[in-house]
């Protein structure tokens, strides 16, 4: 069955009406690398911009096996049943290679995917981290315009993906397992410092006591770290994504308190503003980089100049000057 | 007394003859921000390039009070007495503000500064980290051309300065104090992973036993870290810069072994090559950045476009496209 072609207005109206099929197709447009799609997608985004910004933007990270998906399923289903509209997105740079290691398989969130108020979208595959970031941010905006009031952005800790997700959400959650001792040693440096909360998962059955010990260990370490958000102290909590215990308490008493307080004291407004501005400047650096390395003059002379530097025939500073002169002319 | 003006050839001949006064003036030329000096300095560097690359390039970092200066003084004096020519440089981004917090006061290395084979140069002040990096790297090259066979580059852990120094030396040493427990908690993330050796200083008198305990603590943590140099395992050692105990052992059995092995297996040749190439590309990114932000078209429209993005009137991606278009035309 051939799909009917949609105009920019079709997309905009469909998204604003909350049509999931059209939302899906608009995201596909954003994810496309074809320039004609790019231009159209930008028109759509430009038109839906005034309807964005009204959701809670929540990032969720944790090592594979920490139970992120189970947690998102339990939390998302509960929120949908309360009448919320929940979008679940993913940022996974490795999906270029593995073709979608997170959220790739919708059956992993079977219950949530049956909720009419839920929208689940796997990580776009292909392209650079910059491309992935643009696609994810723009997808988030489309979901907001479509009326989703809670956006959960899941990521695995590959490359710079945590920083990327942190740079597009209000609240950033780190999900961990018990047995922190070993895990902490292997944990990627700096991730704890990005988190607004640490949630020790699988606090159920025999594991409950260990989860409390782990929580205390994280609390101890948190004392030594910089805070992720001004006027907010990051703490560790426990929950069980499996039994559901602790999840809604956490949502109510931590996440919602954070959001309310953050909007009241201006921290979140400022964060979103800074996020947008620095996104603009990150994209500019990328474009400059591409302009330079795709410039025919540079492509032609780069190798030779590089050789001369390596062989000590040309100083590094003069090499740079020569290359920049070629580029600027 | 007005100084006689030197020609490029005067500088080159003086440096190659090991004339300390001329070397000093050449470094001042490199550190100058005047464009006429810049051009002349580049000519000098271009001419001395064939005479560079023959020293051991050693970086030394550690928190203030760790005893870096005392260690450098003890080590440098010993090496000079053995007939080596030792240059001591510093990289300190904070010296822009504090006017030379390290090596600023030569009396801090009184004994070493009296050695005819020693050359001590404080950190250049002013400018960006990029400028500081260029000046330090080029100073290192001049010192090599002047016959210094051992270059010690000291840095305090301000901003990115450790990474900067790591990117210009063969061997990187982290000097620490006893009582690692507390210190470790406050240590800047990632610095231990840059080090080819950790030297626990002040292992003397009552402190000796504690130094050994500290050393063991560092050894334990090193097991969990990535190695700084291929085919080399970073270990922790003890010494006393005050009594001199352990210093020459460390030099002989660690640093010199590292250098010999590194040149034999090709790791150091490759490291230096990569350091030079990535320095070129870092400078290019900086130049591109400057070309963009100093472009009159960008200066004119940047503020307005930024406002539109913040106020949701313009999408970030379109804003970038508009700015890049203005720049490219």
XYZ file of C-alpha atoms in Angstrom:
658
model
C 0.000 0.000 0.000
C 1.530 3.287 -1.089
C 1.244 6.039 1.510
C -0.510 9.252 0.544
C 1.950 12.141 0.360
C 1.459 14.703 3.097
C 1.952 18.441 2.778
C 3.587 20.551 5.476
C 0.123 21.634 6.582
C -1.070 18.041 6.735
C 1.802 17.256 9.039
C 1.251 20.281 11.242
C -2.499 19.735 11.587
C -2.071 16.022 12.185
C 0.548 16.562 14.873
C -1.455 19.244 16.654
C -4.495 16.947 16.555
C -2.420 14.262 18.268
C -2.578 11.868 15.337
C -0.004 9.197 16.158
C 0.331 7.942 12.610
C 1.134 11.416 11.301
C 3.462 12.100 14.244
C 5.304 8.909 13.346
C 5.652 9.931 9.734
C 6.855 13.416 10.719
C 9.574 11.838 12.863
C 10.568 9.649 9.927
C 10.854 12.837 7.886
C 13.136 14.331 10.547
C 15.232 11.184 10.607
C 15.659 11.123 6.852
C 19.016 12.181 5.512
C 17.593 13.343 2.167
C 17.828 17.101 1.745
C 14.297 17.474 0.380
C 12.972 15.783 3.546
C 15.222 17.961 5.663
C 13.770 21.163 4.202
C 10.217 19.946 4.690
C 10.882 18.730 8.221
C 12.294 22.138 9.109
C 9.138 23.817 7.840
C 7.039 21.529 9.997
C 9.171 22.194 13.079
C 9.103 25.919 12.473
C 5.283 25.789 12.485
C 4.847 23.616 15.547
C 7.419 25.520 17.637
C 4.808 27.700 19.390
C 3.147 24.543 20.721
C 6.262 23.080 22.298
C 7.820 23.329 25.737
C 4.923 22.162 27.873
C 6.133 18.686 28.820
C 8.251 17.274 31.597
C 11.450 16.229 29.873
C 13.012 13.305 31.721
C 16.254 11.560 30.780
C 16.966 8.031 31.991
C 20.312 6.270 31.844
C 21.966 3.233 33.392
C 24.091 0.268 32.379
C 22.453 -2.463 30.284
C 20.551 -4.763 32.594
C 19.824 -2.067 35.178
C 16.157 -2.397 34.297
C 15.532 0.912 32.528
C 12.959 -0.530 30.137
C 11.034 -2.320 32.849
C 11.031 0.855 34.900
C 9.845 2.960 31.969
C 7.139 0.439 31.205
C 5.869 0.411 34.795
C 6.065 4.185 35.188
C 4.679 4.973 31.733
C 1.724 2.631 32.085
C 0.826 4.121 35.469
C 1.013 7.670 34.109
C -1.107 6.777 31.070
C -3.727 5.267 33.335
C -3.793 8.550 35.262
C -4.622 10.316 32.017
C -1.165 11.534 31.071
C 0.200 11.270 27.551
C 3.640 9.659 27.645
C 6.221 9.582 24.872
C 9.241 7.291 25.184
C 12.222 8.136 22.995
C 15.718 6.687 22.836
C 19.197 7.973 22.100
C 21.597 5.202 21.267
C 24.650 5.970 19.138
C 25.455 2.272 18.945
C 22.237 1.601 17.067
C 24.119 2.590 13.937
C 25.952 -0.653 14.264
C 23.588 -2.903 16.164
C 20.448 -1.596 14.537
C 18.613 -0.495 17.609
C 19.775 -2.100 20.787
C 17.342 -0.104 22.908
C 13.653 0.190 22.239
C 14.322 -1.578 18.973
C 11.969 -4.275 19.948
C 8.632 -2.842 20.950
C 7.649 -6.085 22.625
C 10.081 -5.128 25.364
C 7.394 -2.651 26.451
C 4.406 -4.722 25.498
C 2.031 -3.409 28.102
C 2.928 0.245 27.573
C 2.764 -0.015 23.796
C -0.887 -1.078 24.099
C -1.788 2.137 25.963
C -3.526 4.585 23.632
C -1.865 7.476 25.488
C 1.640 6.137 24.975
C 3.966 6.758 22.056
C 7.161 4.735 21.802
C 9.875 5.523 19.297
C 13.180 3.664 19.011
C 16.506 5.427 18.553
C 17.129 6.714 15.049
C 19.959 4.806 13.464
C 22.798 6.023 11.329
C 24.709 9.243 11.215
C 26.927 11.116 13.626
C 26.214 11.884 17.272
C 25.442 15.411 16.086
C 22.850 14.086 13.671
C 21.412 11.840 16.342
C 21.160 14.772 18.719
C 19.339 16.935 16.207
C 16.898 14.150 15.374
C 16.185 13.378 19.024
C 15.678 17.000 20.010
C 13.372 17.664 17.102
C 11.430 14.475 17.793
C 10.960 15.666 21.370
C 9.530 18.949 20.080
C 7.106 17.150 17.756
C 5.905 14.953 20.639
C 5.280 18.036 22.762
C 3.302 19.644 19.962
C 1.283 16.419 19.712
C 0.263 16.861 23.347
C 2.575 14.448 25.150
C 3.055 15.934 28.615
C 5.706 13.491 29.771
C 8.709 12.674 27.599
C 11.004 9.920 28.776
C 14.319 9.836 26.906
C 16.184 6.595 27.477
C 19.875 6.158 26.766
C 22.578 3.577 27.262
C 25.962 4.853 28.309
C 27.656 4.716 24.925
C 30.144 7.418 23.986
C 28.789 10.843 24.775
C 25.151 9.783 24.835
C 24.533 10.648 28.496
C 25.813 14.175 28.008
C 23.680 14.451 24.896
C 20.531 13.400 26.714
C 21.375 15.542 29.745
C 21.571 18.484 27.352
C 17.960 18.036 26.221
C 16.079 17.163 29.406
C 14.980 18.889 32.608
C 15.574 15.994 34.968
C 18.188 13.287 34.547
C 17.824 9.924 36.286
C 20.517 7.324 36.751
C 19.190 3.785 37.293
C 21.612 1.432 39.035
C 21.739 -2.066 40.445
C 22.672 -3.365 43.863
C 26.266 -4.299 44.554
C 27.429 -0.764 43.985
C 30.985 -1.565 45.009
C 31.835 -3.418 41.823
C 29.580 -1.360 39.644
C 30.974 1.950 40.840
C 34.462 0.940 39.866
C 33.355 0.292 36.322
C 30.957 3.195 36.055
C 31.819 5.732 33.437
C 33.451 8.779 34.967
C 31.235 11.783 35.362
C 27.853 10.153 34.862
C 26.887 10.417 38.537
C 27.589 14.142 38.383
C 24.963 14.554 35.667
C 22.202 12.898 37.676
C 19.397 14.656 39.559
C 18.564 11.365 41.241
C 19.938 7.857 41.492
C 17.428 5.061 41.608
C 18.604 1.677 42.911
C 16.439 -0.804 41.063
C 15.490 -4.411 41.901
C 14.872 -3.570 45.557
C 12.603 -6.594 45.951
C 12.600 -9.967 47.691
C 15.986 -11.097 48.921
C 17.590 -8.141 47.245
C 15.820 -5.469 49.288
C 18.376 -5.258 52.067
C 21.271 -5.085 49.625
C 19.500 -2.306 47.737
C 19.352 -0.236 50.920
C 23.064 -0.776 51.506
C 23.788 0.209 47.909
C 21.662 3.301 48.293
C 23.725 4.323 51.331
C 26.946 3.768 49.390
C 25.756 6.048 46.611
C 24.650 8.654 49.145
C 28.151 8.653 50.593
C 29.749 9.220 47.198
C 27.236 11.886 46.178
C 28.568 14.031 49.004
C 31.792 14.458 47.099
C 30.282 15.374 43.766
C 29.225 18.646 42.257
C 25.479 19.089 42.069
C 23.846 18.551 38.691
C 21.218 21.252 39.194
C 21.350 24.499 41.105
C 19.237 24.548 44.295
C 18.794 20.783 44.131
C 20.566 18.040 46.035
C 20.889 14.714 44.275
C 19.934 11.735 46.437
C 19.721 7.998 45.968
C 16.429 6.096 46.250
C 15.289 2.501 45.864
C 12.493 0.947 43.820
C 11.445 -2.262 42.156
C 10.484 -1.949 38.524
C 9.333 -5.565 38.795
C 6.831 -5.177 41.668
C 6.291 -1.475 41.046
C 7.170 -0.632 44.643
C 8.618 2.822 45.126
C 8.158 4.009 41.547
C 5.161 6.297 41.937
C 6.457 7.544 45.296
C 9.655 8.513 43.546
C 7.773 10.174 40.723
C 5.529 12.119 43.064
C 8.045 13.107 45.738
C 11.188 13.581 43.692
C 10.579 14.196 39.997
C 7.423 16.258 40.366
C 8.847 18.242 43.269
C 11.950 18.918 41.191
C 9.897 20.153 38.246
C 7.627 22.333 40.345
C 10.481 23.876 42.266
C 12.628 24.263 39.150
C 9.974 26.212 37.306
C 9.184 28.299 40.390
C 12.775 29.409 40.974
C 13.601 29.909 37.313
C 16.281 27.226 37.130
C 14.445 25.177 34.512
C 13.552 28.131 32.327
C 17.217 29.115 32.337
C 18.322 25.521 31.728
C 16.108 25.164 28.670
C 17.287 28.486 27.323
C 20.943 27.531 27.776
C 20.314 24.103 26.284
C 18.868 25.627 23.129
C 21.603 28.227 22.765
C 24.429 25.797 23.297
C 22.790 23.400 20.889
C 22.885 26.161 18.262
C 26.578 26.730 18.895
C 27.414 23.043 18.889
C 25.742 22.741 15.496
C 27.682 25.754 14.262
C 31.007 24.207 15.270
C 30.005 21.076 13.397
C 29.089 23.010 10.287
C 32.347 24.951 10.392
C 34.224 21.703 10.711
C 32.415 20.308 7.670
C 32.861 23.487 5.616
C 36.571 23.251 6.225
C 37.152 19.563 5.636
C 34.933 19.476 2.532
C 36.624 22.505 0.982
C 38.334 21.281 -2.236
C 41.443 23.379 -1.560
C 41.825 21.749 1.858
C 41.185 18.245 0.570
C 43.834 18.825 -2.079
C 46.637 20.151 0.149
C 45.872 18.668 3.553
C 47.807 15.436 3.114
C 50.974 17.072 1.889
C 51.005 19.739 4.593
C 50.387 17.071 7.220
C 53.344 15.081 5.907
C 55.585 18.142 6.069
C 54.624 18.712 9.690
C 55.254 15.100 10.643
C 58.629 15.136 8.924
C 59.664 18.333 10.664
C 59.782 20.374 7.448
C 56.997 22.717 8.483
C 56.082 24.069 11.905
C 52.597 23.238 13.162
C 51.656 26.896 13.503
C 52.704 27.716 9.926
C 50.868 24.645 8.661
C 47.691 25.883 10.310
C 48.188 29.330 8.856
C 48.637 27.914 5.361
C 45.534 25.749 5.635
C 43.407 28.548 7.064
C 44.594 30.928 4.338
C 43.593 28.414 1.672
C 40.198 28.021 3.323
C 39.531 31.719 3.776
C 40.225 32.512 0.102
C 70.042 49.862 28.502
C 68.341 49.340 25.164
C 68.683 45.819 23.793
C 70.267 45.350 20.394
C 67.702 44.164 17.843
C 68.291 40.612 16.705
C 67.651 39.243 13.228
C 66.117 35.842 12.581
C 69.606 34.518 11.896
C 70.923 35.990 15.139
C 68.194 34.152 17.007
C 68.792 30.871 15.202
C 72.560 30.966 15.619
C 72.280 31.997 19.255
C 69.817 29.242 20.075
C 71.818 26.556 18.307
C 74.919 27.750 20.168
C 73.026 27.299 23.432
C 73.120 30.993 24.322
C 70.673 31.309 27.228
C 70.174 35.046 26.834
C 69.186 34.679 23.194
C 67.026 31.652 23.978
C 65.235 33.764 26.566
C 64.647 36.562 24.108
C 63.396 34.120 21.461
C 60.855 32.769 23.949
C 59.757 36.317 24.710
C 59.243 36.745 20.968
C 57.071 33.625 20.903
C 55.079 34.849 23.877
C 54.448 38.243 22.334
C 50.978 38.845 20.985
C 52.167 41.408 18.411
C 51.785 40.138 14.845
C 55.233 41.347 13.746
C 56.768 39.290 16.559
C 54.584 36.349 15.648
C 55.862 36.311 12.054
C 59.467 36.559 13.164
C 59.058 33.885 15.825
C 57.587 31.543 13.219
C 60.603 32.088 10.984
C 62.897 31.219 13.871
C 60.936 28.069 14.701
C 60.856 27.014 11.090
C 64.669 27.213 11.005
C 65.355 25.414 14.263
C 62.852 22.589 13.572
C 65.504 20.178 12.212
C 67.326 20.439 15.547
C 64.349 19.518 17.728
C 62.990 16.245 19.059
C 66.061 14.959 20.878
C 65.027 15.576 24.493
C 63.117 13.597 27.070
C 59.847 15.486 27.457
C 58.487 15.012 30.951
C 55.241 16.498 32.296
C 54.717 16.898 36.032
C 51.414 17.658 37.745
C 49.948 17.516 41.239
C 47.866 19.609 43.588
C 49.442 22.766 45.049
C 51.551 21.739 48.020
C 52.348 18.291 46.654
C 55.968 19.371 46.375
C 56.374 19.550 42.607
C 58.850 22.443 42.736
C 61.006 20.852 45.418
C 61.020 17.630 43.439
C 61.963 19.408 40.211
C 64.706 21.296 42.012
C 66.179 18.128 43.521
C 65.895 16.128 40.307
C 67.035 18.942 38.015
C 70.089 19.760 40.123
C 71.153 16.104 40.195
C 70.759 15.792 36.422
C 72.729 18.985 35.805
C 75.522 17.692 37.998
C 75.594 14.538 35.886
C 76.186 16.743 32.836
C 72.647 16.934 31.516
C 71.084 20.166 30.300
C 67.717 20.646 31.983
C 64.965 23.078 30.994
C 62.046 23.672 33.349
C 58.903 25.146 31.805
C 55.463 25.759 33.234
C 51.912 25.740 31.933
C 49.535 27.592 34.193
C 46.337 29.052 32.738
C 45.646 30.802 36.045
C 48.761 32.921 35.670
C 46.666 35.226 33.501
C 44.961 36.289 36.669
C 47.483 35.680 39.390
C 50.509 36.697 37.333
C 52.472 33.509 37.567
C 51.528 31.311 40.459
C 54.013 28.627 39.458
C 57.656 29.215 38.721
C 56.868 32.886 38.918
C 59.344 33.260 41.663
C 62.693 31.875 40.613
C 63.901 31.811 44.193
C 61.593 28.848 44.659
C 64.252 26.901 42.762
C 67.242 28.780 44.047
C 69.737 25.959 43.847
C 68.681 24.809 40.389
C 68.633 28.326 38.986
C 72.330 28.676 39.866
C 73.252 25.632 37.733
C 74.782 26.738 34.413
C 73.144 23.759 32.708
C 69.647 24.659 33.902
C 67.149 26.926 32.195
C 63.990 27.910 34.085
C 61.119 29.701 32.444
C 57.853 30.623 34.181
C 54.459 30.149 32.567
C 53.586 32.746 29.923
C 50.706 34.867 31.102
C 47.732 36.144 29.206
C 45.713 34.754 26.370
C 43.597 31.690 25.859
C 44.503 28.125 26.722
C 45.085 27.688 22.999
C 47.593 30.534 23.001
C 49.254 29.161 26.109
C 49.528 25.750 24.480
C 51.143 27.158 21.352
C 53.619 29.210 23.361
C 54.561 26.278 25.600
C 55.003 23.850 22.736
C 57.118 26.263 20.749
C 59.199 27.104 23.822
C 59.842 23.391 24.260
C 61.087 23.177 20.668
C 63.429 26.147 21.163
C 64.867 24.557 24.297
C 65.502 21.334 22.412
C 67.285 23.228 19.647
C 69.377 24.929 22.330
C 70.605 21.503 23.444
C 68.476 20.841 26.533
C 68.165 17.061 26.712
C 65.650 16.984 29.550
C 62.563 19.178 29.511
C 60.423 19.226 32.626
C 57.006 20.813 32.077
C 55.268 21.626 35.341
C 51.554 22.310 35.629
C 48.963 22.865 38.313
C 45.610 21.247 37.795
C 43.718 24.272 36.531
C 41.087 23.823 33.840
C 42.408 21.696 31.020
C 46.063 22.243 31.820
C 46.877 18.588 32.584
C 45.454 17.456 29.269
C 47.415 20.223 27.571
C 50.686 19.173 29.128
C 49.949 15.485 28.561
C 49.535 16.346 24.868
C 53.070 17.715 24.597
C 55.185 15.303 26.648
C 56.394 11.725 26.426
C 56.042 10.824 30.082
C 53.496 12.271 32.476
C 54.051 12.169 36.227
C 51.469 12.766 38.930
C 52.932 13.872 42.272
C 50.694 13.231 45.274
C 50.771 13.471 49.047
C 50.078 10.922 51.726
C 46.564 10.537 53.083
C 45.266 9.505 49.694
C 41.789 8.762 51.042
C 40.821 12.403 51.380
C 42.874 13.560 48.466
C 41.472 10.991 46.094
C 37.949 12.170 46.750
C 38.865 15.673 45.719
C 41.157 14.753 42.871
C 40.061 15.963 39.507
C 38.440 13.201 37.530
C 40.563 11.643 34.881
C 43.970 12.933 35.944
C 45.134 9.563 37.243
C 44.306 8.055 33.860
C 46.760 10.417 32.181
C 49.697 9.450 34.401
C 52.546 7.121 33.470
C 53.573 7.065 37.113
C 52.309 8.302 40.461
C 54.917 9.507 42.903
C 53.911 9.758 46.557
C 56.049 12.582 47.871
C 57.153 13.426 51.423
C 57.968 9.800 52.219
C 60.334 10.832 54.992
C 60.559 10.733 58.789
C 57.286 9.964 60.523
C 55.489 10.136 57.220
C 57.301 7.219 55.603
C 54.916 4.526 56.749
C 51.891 6.530 55.682
C 53.451 7.084 52.281
C 53.719 3.341 51.777
C 50.067 2.895 52.720
C 49.100 5.673 50.326
C 51.130 4.086 47.599
C 49.239 0.813 48.094
C 45.928 2.670 47.925
C 46.879 4.221 44.620
C 48.050 0.871 43.298
C 44.639 -0.577 44.129
C 42.832 2.159 42.224
C 45.198 2.026 39.254
C 43.967 -1.503 38.602
C 40.616 -0.096 37.579
C 41.892 2.565 35.228
C 42.738 2.563 31.578
C 46.476 2.680 30.889
C 47.932 6.015 29.823
C 50.495 4.510 27.473
C 50.379 1.389 25.375
C 52.654 -1.426 26.598
C 53.220 0.375 29.899
C 51.651 -0.247 33.279
C 51.337 2.780 35.535
C 52.502 2.158 39.098
C 52.792 4.222 42.252
C 56.161 4.929 43.895
C 57.382 6.871 46.916
C 60.082 9.499 47.279
C 61.148 12.419 49.405
C 61.887 15.592 47.500
C 63.167 16.966 50.807
C 65.822 14.314 51.560
C 66.205 13.289 47.936
C 65.502 9.657 48.764
C 63.983 7.675 45.933
C 64.191 10.384 43.323
C 67.128 9.163 41.263
C 65.990 5.555 41.643
C 62.667 6.572 40.209
C 64.349 8.478 37.392
C 66.641 5.605 36.525
C 64.274 2.676 36.921
C 61.012 4.180 35.786
C 61.382 7.265 33.605
C 64.486 6.170 31.712
C 63.157 2.636 31.271
C 59.919 4.092 29.944
C 61.775 6.282 27.455
C 64.103 3.544 26.265
C 61.318 1.025 25.870
C 58.972 3.577 24.274
C 61.461 4.497 21.586
C 62.353 0.842 21.015
C 58.768 -0.314 20.446
C 57.719 2.736 18.446
C 55.107 3.970 20.950
C 56.861 7.283 21.557
C 57.519 8.010 17.893
C 53.849 7.428 17.194
C 52.821 9.489 20.246
C 54.858 12.488 19.129
C 53.494 12.215 15.605
C 49.901 12.070 16.869
C 50.557 14.940 19.287
C 51.766 17.169 16.472
C 48.931 16.259 14.116
C 46.214 16.729 16.695
C 47.794 20.005 17.745
C 47.457 21.167 14.119
C 43.789 20.214 14.075
C 43.069 21.788 17.436
C 44.550 25.044 16.162
C 42.437 24.773 13.025
C 39.229 24.407 15.048
C 40.238 27.500 17.005
C 40.916 29.495 13.856
C 37.598 28.436 12.339
C 35.865 29.490 15.527
C 37.544 32.887 15.354
C 36.880 33.345 11.637
C 33.206 32.761 12.335
C 32.734 34.875 15.439
C 34.763 37.770 14.039
C 32.887 37.811 10.739
C 31.043 41.164 10.549
C 27.896 39.538 9.131
C 27.779 37.169 12.096
C 28.467 39.857 14.659
C 25.644 41.898 13.141
C 22.941 39.220 13.076
C 23.966 36.820 15.847
C 22.123 38.542 18.688
C 18.829 38.830 16.871
C 18.846 35.234 15.634
C 19.728 34.047 19.130
C 16.768 35.992 20.542
C 14.434 34.432 17.988
C 15.580 30.964 18.971
C 15.146 31.642 22.679
C 11.673 33.048 22.104
C 10.633 30.073 20.022
C 10.236 32.085 16.831
C 12.983 30.242 14.980
C 14.052 26.612 15.178
C 17.623 25.957 16.265
C 18.444 24.092 13.065
C 17.177 26.919 10.847
C 19.058 29.453 12.961
C 22.255 27.545 12.374
C 21.559 27.347 8.672
C 20.968 31.087 8.465
C 24.166 31.883 10.358
C 26.265 29.454 8.320
C 24.837 30.855 5.075
C 25.769 34.363 6.136
C 29.263 33.180 7.008
C 29.817 31.188 3.815
C 28.847 34.123 1.554
